[in-house]
């Protein structure tokens, strides 16, 4: 760390530390200023754990350093709209003391953790959230990166409402993902997959369990396995029944499929995406008029939250879900998943899920497992920030560092993201068929131009059913708005941050859209995905060289897929297959 003449703390001679956003055993995240590019960033100081732990595991410090740099590089190649952007890595010189610093995008919005302080979310919002986070996880898994700590504190919500996943592999830097030989628990007890607790090597399915638990909490407003202490929570995660959701609507059967303890029978990423989309369709049908509702949205009363507000922790954080960290208020006890009348949405399950409900794993808390847990409890509790009281999200670095700062430099716990100012949509005849055709994309661009006066955007994302765009608020402006084109209407959906001075704006009218059909066909061959079940195209500057590019993303029902990097002329430069 350097100190300038003005007394500023500078990292790599360029990044000025402004204020800590959070800290813990694995490091500190700082709000920082890039004095070269005049922008704010988040700076992750990846330092080793406490000296006693480092001494007990020789070589741990070097392992942490190597893993942090490797995974940050992998994420820097990812360049996904729902993954936090990695700008730069500051590594200590060879043989020198010190630790890496990861320079990341500072997302101008609150975390999902903050949002849930205000209460559970509507099922339609949870489904959208699930698709965003799943998209990020699938892209990361295709690059060989597992997250290991998916939880509300690590999901940021942009002002437009879209989700951004952060802290990939940086929060869980140790090579093990469960209980190590010294009893260290990596990950948050409430969201860790049971196979990781048992010491099995983590898989993509383990991240999907964590996502399922996150969606359950977001929709229901309570954690089904949270107990008074961290150890009790870990035991519950291993084999206690999960109560059926009571307010999740058609998301309920999806959670039932996902939250099974045998990872081999969980849906994979592609199957889960289809289940979530089917649930969204069922929810849309159920909310319309004229009958045909897949499920009644009437739900029992939401379980009462613990009385009184929780005391704020450091940096203005509250305990998850708005309650204090004492023994949780007992929720209603509907039948657990897998019981004969376990789901109030049995009819919907039959409609949404094409395969039978998965079997439940038999009880695993035998004598041998109990002995292992008892042997590990001292180390596990020692590494949990609260010393075993269950306060993991309140004091963990992931909870605080993922909270985006307000313009004044603080956070706003308990406040919902303000609703964006509505913009009168420009409505025309809805295009027929997929938006991923030259004609339909140009129709969308014309509609957006009528509303904004320009086709020069920060980026453009084209899905089969709609188009998303980030557009400067005026020529030469630093501020950016989020726009969407759907069903023939162009509509502003809210603010979307500021223009990145490093990245050039792109005139989307200059993109060779006529080359897109051939590019999609070539992508199917290059990625070995002849029958994609998910596809979309992103147009933005490529992170490595800041040259405008098109990137089609494709995947099929077997989880195969990836993306193709092409110029805006449609010529392929690189193929990244899973």
Coordinates of N, CA, C and O in Angstrom, one line a residue, residues 53-162:
X53 N -5.0 -19.9 12.6 CA -5.5 -20.8 11.6 C -4.4 -21.0 10.5 O -4.2 -22.1 10.1
X54 N -3.8 -19.9 10.1 CA -2.7 -20.1 9.1 C -1.6 -21.0 9.6 O -1.0 -21.8 8.9
X55 N -1.2 -20.8 10.9 CA -0.1 -21.6 11.5 C -0.5 -23.1 11.5 O 0.3 -24.0 11.4
X56 N -1.8 -23.4 11.7 CA -2.3 -24.8 11.8 C -2.3 -25.5 10.4 O -2.3 -26.7 10.3
X57 N -2.3 -24.7 9.4 CA -2.3 -25.2 8.0 C -1.2 -24.6 7.2 O -1.4 -23.6 6.5
X58 N 0.0 -25.1 7.2 CA 1.1 -24.6 6.5 C 0.8 -24.5 5.0 O 0.2 -25.4 4.4
X59 N 1.2 -23.4 4.4 CA 0.9 -23.2 3.0 C -0.4 -22.6 2.7 O -0.8 -22.4 1.5
X60 N -1.3 -22.4 3.7 CA -2.6 -21.9 3.5 C -2.6 -20.5 2.8 O -3.4 -20.2 1.9
X61 N -1.7 -19.6 3.3 CA -1.7 -18.3 2.7 C -1.4 -18.3 1.2 O -2.0 -17.6 0.5
X62 N -0.4 -19.1 0.8 CA -0.1 -19.2 -0.6 C -1.2 -19.8 -1.4 O -1.5 -19.4 -2.5
X63 N -1.9 -20.8 -0.8 CA -3.1 -21.4 -1.4 C -4.2 -20.4 -1.7 O -4.8 -20.3 -2.7
X64 N -4.4 -19.6 -0.6 CA -5.5 -18.5 -0.8 C -5.1 -17.5 -1.9 O -6.0 -17.2 -2.7
X65 N -3.9 -17.1 -1.9 CA -3.4 -16.2 -2.9 C -3.6 -16.8 -4.3 O -4.2 -16.1 -5.2
X66 N -3.2 -18.0 -4.5 CA -3.2 -18.6 -5.8 C -4.7 -18.8 -6.2 O -5.1 -18.5 -7.4
X67 N -5.5 -19.2 -5.3 CA -6.9 -19.5 -5.7 C -7.7 -18.2 -6.0 O -8.4 -18.1 -7.0
X68 N -7.4 -17.1 -5.2 CA -8.0 -15.8 -5.5 C -7.7 -15.3 -6.9 O -8.6 -14.9 -7.6
X69 N -6.5 -15.4 -7.2 CA -6.0 -14.9 -8.5 C -6.6 -15.7 -9.6 O -7.1 -15.2 -10.7
X70 N -6.6 -17.0 -9.5 CA -7.1 -17.9 -10.6 C -8.6 -17.7 -10.8 O -9.0 -17.6 -11.9
X71 N -9.3 -17.7 -9.7 CA -10.8 -17.5 -9.9 C -11.2 -16.1 -10.4 O -12.1 -16.0 -11.1
X72 N -10.4 -15.1 -9.9 CA -10.7 -13.8 -10.4 C -10.5 -13.7 -11.9 O -11.2 -13.0 -12.7
X73 N -9.4 -14.3 -12.4 CA -9.1 -14.3 -13.8 C -10.2 -15.1 -14.6 O -10.6 -14.6 -15.7
X74 N -10.7 -16.2 -14.0 CA -11.8 -16.9 -14.7 C -13.0 -16.1 -14.8 O -13.7 -16.0 -15.8
X75 N -13.3 -15.3 -13.7 CA -14.5 -14.5 -13.8 C -14.3 -13.3 -14.7 O -15.3 -12.8 -15.4
X76 N -13.1 -12.8 -14.8 CA -12.8 -11.7 -15.7 C -13.1 -12.1 -17.2 O -13.5 -11.3 -18.0
X77 N -12.9 -13.4 -17.5 CA -13.2 -13.8 -18.8 C -14.7 -14.0 -19.1 O -15.2 -14.2 -20.2
X78 N -15.5 -14.1 -18.0 CA -16.9 -14.4 -18.1 C -17.7 -13.3 -18.7 O -18.5 -13.6 -19.7
X79 N -17.6 -12.1 -18.3 CA -18.3 -10.9 -18.9 C -19.8 -11.2 -19.1 O -20.3 -11.2 -20.2
X80 N -20.5 -11.5 -18.0 CA -21.9 -11.9 -18.0 C -22.7 -10.8 -17.4 O -22.3 -10.2 -16.4
X81 N -23.9 -10.4 -17.9 CA -24.7 -9.3 -17.4 C -25.1 -9.5 -15.9 O -25.5 -8.6 -15.3
X82 N -25.2 -10.8 -15.5 CA -25.6 -11.0 -14.1 C -24.5 -11.5 -13.2 O -24.8 -12.1 -12.1
X83 N -23.3 -11.2 -13.6 CA -22.1 -11.5 -12.8 C -21.3 -10.2 -12.5 O -21.1 -9.5 -13.5
X84 N -21.0 -10.0 -11.3 CA -20.2 -8.7 -11.0 C -19.0 -8.7 -11.9 O -18.3 -9.7 -12.0
X85 N -18.6 -7.5 -12.4 CA -17.5 -7.4 -13.3 C -16.2 -7.3 -12.5 O -16.1 -6.5 -11.6
X86 N -15.2 -8.1 -12.9 CA -13.9 -8.0 -12.4 C -13.0 -7.1 -13.3 O -12.8 -7.4 -14.5
X87 N -12.5 -5.9 -12.8 CA -11.8 -5.0 -13.6 C -10.3 -5.3 -13.7 O -9.7 -5.1 -14.7
X88 N -9.7 -5.7 -12.5 CA -8.3 -5.7 -12.4 C -7.9 -6.6 -11.2 O -8.7 -6.8 -10.3
X89 N -6.7 -7.1 -11.3 CA -6.1 -7.9 -10.2 C -4.8 -7.3 -9.8 O -3.9 -7.1 -10.7
X90 N -4.6 -6.9 -8.6 CA -3.3 -6.4 -8.1 C -2.6 -7.6 -7.3 O -3.1 -8.0 -6.3
X91 N -1.5 -8.1 -7.9 CA -0.8 -9.2 -7.2 C 0.5 -8.7 -6.6 O 1.2 -7.8 -7.2
X92 N 0.9 -9.3 -5.5 CA 2.1 -8.9 -4.9 C 3.3 -9.4 -5.8 O 3.1 -10.4 -6.5
X93 N 4.4 -8.7 -5.7 CA 5.5 -9.1 -6.5 C 6.0 -10.5 -6.0 O 5.9 -10.9 -4.9
X94 N 6.6 -11.3 -6.9 CA 7.1 -12.6 -6.6 C 8.1 -12.5 -5.4 O 9.0 -11.7 -5.4
X95 N 7.9 -13.3 -4.4 CA 8.7 -13.4 -3.3 C 8.5 -12.3 -2.3 O 9.1 -12.3 -1.2
X96 N 7.6 -11.4 -2.6 CA 7.3 -10.3 -1.6 C 6.1 -10.6 -0.7 O 5.3 -11.4 -1.1
X97 N 6.1 -10.0 0.4 CA 5.0 -10.1 1.3 C 3.8 -9.4 0.8 O 4.0 -8.4 0.0
X98 N 2.7 -9.7 1.2 CA 1.5 -9.0 0.7 C 0.4 -10.0 0.3 O 0.6 -11.2 0.4
X99 N -0.7 -9.5 -0.2 CA -1.8 -10.3 -0.7 C -2.5 -9.7 -1.8 O -2.3 -8.5 -2.1
X100 N -3.3 -10.4 -2.6 CA -3.9 -9.9 -3.8 C -5.0 -8.9 -3.4 O -5.6 -8.9 -2.3
X101 N -5.3 -8.0 -4.4 CA -6.5 -7.1 -4.3 C -7.2 -7.3 -5.6 O -6.7 -7.3 -6.7
X102 N -8.5 -7.5 -5.5 CA -9.4 -7.7 -6.6 C -10.2 -6.5 -6.8 O -10.9 -6.0 -5.9
X103 N -10.1 -5.9 -8.0 CA -10.8 -4.6 -8.3 C -12.1 -5.0 -9.1 O -12.0 -5.6 -10.1
X104 N -13.2 -4.6 -8.5 CA -14.5 -5.1 -9.0 C -15.4 -3.9 -9.2 O -15.2 -2.8 -8.7
X105 N -16.4 -4.2 -10.0 CA -17.5 -3.2 -10.3 C -18.2 -2.9 -9.0 O -18.5 -3.8 -8.1
X106 N -18.5 -1.6 -8.7 CA -19.3 -1.2 -7.6 C -20.7 -1.1 -8.1 O -21.1 -0.1 -8.8
X107 N -21.5 -2.0 -7.7 CA -22.9 -2.0 -8.2 C -23.7 -1.0 -7.4 O -23.8 -1.1 -6.2
X108 N -24.4 -0.1 -8.1 CA -25.1 1.0 -7.5 C -26.5 0.5 -7.1 O -27.5 0.9 -7.8
X109 N -26.6 -0.3 -6.2 CA -27.9 -0.8 -5.8 C -27.8 -1.6 -4.5 O -26.6 -1.9 -4.1
X110 N -28.8 -2.0 -3.8 CA -28.8 -2.7 -2.6 C -28.7 -4.2 -2.8 O -28.8 -4.7 -4.0
X111 N -28.4 -5.0 -1.8 CA -28.3 -6.4 -1.9 C -29.7 -7.0 -1.7 O -30.6 -6.4 -1.2
X112 N -29.9 -8.3 -2.1 CA -31.1 -9.0 -1.9 C -31.3 -9.1 -0.4 O -32.5 -9.1 0.1
X113 N -30.3 -9.3 0.4 CA -30.3 -9.3 1.8 C -31.1 -8.1 2.4 O -32.0 -8.1 3.2
X114 N -30.7 -6.9 1.8 CA -31.3 -5.7 2.3 C -32.8 -5.6 1.9 O -33.6 -5.2 2.7
X115 N -33.1 -6.1 0.7 CA -34.5 -6.1 0.2 C -35.3 -7.0 1.1 O -36.5 -6.6 1.4
X116 N -34.8 -8.1 1.5 CA -35.6 -9.0 2.3 C -35.9 -8.5 3.7 O -36.8 -9.1 4.4
X117 N -35.2 -7.5 4.2 CA -35.5 -6.9 5.5 C -36.9 -6.4 5.4 O -37.6 -6.4 6.5
X118 N -37.3 -5.9 4.3 CA -38.7 -5.4 4.2 C -39.8 -6.4 4.0 O -40.9 -6.1 4.0
X119 N -39.4 -7.7 4.0 CA -40.4 -8.8 3.8 C -40.2 -9.6 2.6 O -39.3 -9.3 1.7
X120 N -41.0 -10.7 2.4 CA -40.8 -11.5 1.3 C -41.2 -10.8 0.0 O -41.9 -9.8 0.0
X121 N -40.8 -11.4 -1.1 CA -41.1 -10.8 -2.4 C -42.2 -11.5 -3.1 O -42.5 -12.7 -2.8
X122 N -42.9 -10.9 -4.0 CA -44.0 -11.6 -4.8 C -43.4 -12.7 -5.6 O -42.2 -12.6 -6.1
X123 N -44.1 -13.8 -5.8 CA -43.6 -14.9 -6.6 C -43.1 -14.5 -8.0 O -42.1 -15.1 -8.4
X124 N -43.7 -13.6 -8.7 CA -43.2 -13.2 -10.0 C -41.9 -12.6 -9.9 O -41.0 -12.8 -10.8
X125 N -41.6 -11.8 -8.9 CA -40.3 -11.2 -8.7 C -39.2 -12.2 -8.3 O -38.1 -12.1 -8.8
X126 N -39.7 -13.2 -7.6 CA -38.7 -14.3 -7.2 C -38.3 -15.1 -8.4 O -37.2 -15.5 -8.5
X127 N -39.3 -15.4 -9.3 CA -39.0 -16.1 -10.5 C -38.0 -15.4 -11.4 O -37.1 -16.0 -11.9
X128 N -38.2 -14.1 -11.5 CA -37.3 -13.3 -12.3 C -35.9 -13.3 -11.7 O -34.9 -13.5 -12.4
X129 N -35.9 -13.2 -10.4 CA -34.6 -13.2 -9.6 C -33.9 -14.6 -9.9 O -32.7 -14.6 -10.1
X130 N -34.7 -15.6 -9.8 CA -34.1 -17.0 -10.0 C -33.5 -17.2 -11.3 O -32.4 -17.8 -11.5
X131 N -34.2 -16.7 -12.4 CA -33.7 -16.8 -13.7 C -32.4 -16.0 -13.9 O -31.4 -16.5 -14.6
X132 N -32.3 -14.8 -13.3 CA -31.1 -14.0 -13.4 C -29.9 -14.7 -12.7 O -28.8 -14.8 -13.3
X133 N -30.1 -15.2 -11.5 CA -29.0 -15.8 -10.7 C -28.6 -17.1 -11.4 O -27.4 -17.5 -11.5
X134 N -29.6 -17.9 -11.8 CA -29.3 -19.1 -12.5 C -28.5 -18.9 -13.8 O -27.6 -19.6 -14.1
X135 N -28.9 -17.9 -14.5 CA -28.1 -17.5 -15.7 C -26.6 -17.3 -15.4 O -25.7 -17.7 -16.1
X136 N -26.4 -16.5 -14.3 CA -25.0 -16.3 -13.8 C -24.3 -17.5 -13.4 O -23.1 -17.8 -13.8
X137 N -25.0 -18.4 -12.7 CA -24.4 -19.6 -12.3 C -24.0 -20.5 -13.4 O -22.9 -21.1 -13.5
X138 N -24.9 -20.6 -14.4 CA -24.7 -21.5 -15.5 C -23.5 -21.0 -16.3 O -22.7 -21.8 -16.8
X139 N -23.4 -19.7 -16.5 CA -22.3 -19.2 -17.2 C -20.9 -19.4 -16.5 O -19.9 -19.8 -17.1
X140 N -21.0 -19.3 -15.2 CA -19.8 -19.5 -14.4 C -19.4 -21.0 -14.4 O -18.2 -21.4 -14.5
X141 N -20.4 -21.9 -14.3 CA -20.1 -23.3 -14.3 C -19.5 -23.7 -15.6 O -18.7 -24.6 -15.7
X142 N -20.0 -23.1 -16.7 CA -19.4 -23.4 -18.0 C -17.9 -23.0 -18.1 O -17.2 -23.6 -18.9
X143 N -17.5 -22.1 -17.2 CA -16.1 -21.7 -17.2 C -15.3 -22.5 -16.1 O -14.2 -22.2 -15.9
X144 N -16.0 -23.4 -15.5 CA -15.3 -24.2 -14.4 C -15.3 -23.5 -13.1 O -14.4 -23.9 -12.3
X145 N -16.1 -22.5 -12.9 CA -16.1 -21.8 -11.6 C -17.3 -22.1 -10.8 O -18.4 -21.9 -11.3
X146 N -17.1 -22.6 -9.6 CA -18.2 -22.8 -8.7 C -18.3 -21.6 -7.7 O -17.3 -21.1 -7.3
X147 N -19.5 -21.3 -7.3 CA -19.6 -20.1 -6.4 C -19.4 -20.5 -4.9 O -18.6 -19.8 -4.3
X148 N -20.0 -21.5 -4.4 CA -19.8 -22.1 -3.1 C -20.5 -21.3 -2.0 O -20.5 -21.7 -0.8
X149 N -21.1 -20.1 -2.3 CA -21.7 -19.3 -1.2 C -22.8 -18.4 -1.8 O -22.8 -17.2 -1.5
X150 N -23.7 -19.1 -2.5 CA -24.9 -18.3 -3.0 C -25.8 -18.1 -1.8 O -26.3 -19.0 -1.1
X151 N -26.1 -16.8 -1.6 CA -27.0 -16.4 -0.5 C -27.4 -14.9 -0.7 O -26.8 -14.3 -1.6
X152 N -28.4 -14.4 -0.1 CA -29.0 -13.1 -0.4 C -27.9 -12.0 -0.3 O -28.0 -11.0 -1.1
X153 N -27.0 -12.1 0.6 CA -26.0 -11.0 0.7 C -25.1 -11.0 -0.5 O -24.4 -9.9 -0.7
X154 N -25.0 -12.0 -1.2 CA -24.1 -12.1 -2.4 C -24.8 -11.8 -3.7 O -24.3 -12.1 -4.8
X155 N -26.1 -11.4 -3.6 CA -26.9 -11.1 -4.8 C -27.2 -9.6 -4.7 O -27.8 -9.1 -3.7
X156 N -26.7 -8.8 -5.7 CA -27.0 -7.4 -5.7 C -28.2 -7.1 -6.7 O -28.3 -7.8 -7.7
X157 N -28.9 -6.1 -6.4 CA -30.1 -5.7 -7.2 C -29.8 -4.4 -7.8 O -29.7 -3.4 -7.1
X158 N -29.6 -4.3 -9.1 CA -29.4 -3.0 -9.8 C -30.7 -2.2 -9.7 O -31.8 -2.7 -9.4
X159 N -30.6 -0.9 -9.9 CA -31.8 0.0 -9.9 C -32.9 -0.5 -10.8 O -34.0 -0.3 -10.6
X160 N -32.5 -1.1 -11.9 CA -33.5 -1.7 -12.9 C -34.2 -2.9 -12.3 O -35.2 -3.3 -12.9
X161 N -33.7 -3.5 -11.2 CA -34.3 -4.7 -10.7 C -33.6 -6.0 -11.0 O -33.9 -7.0 -10.5
X162 N -32.7 -5.9 -12.0 CA -32.0 -7.2 -12.4 C -31.0 -7.5 -11.3 O -30.5 -6.7 -10.6

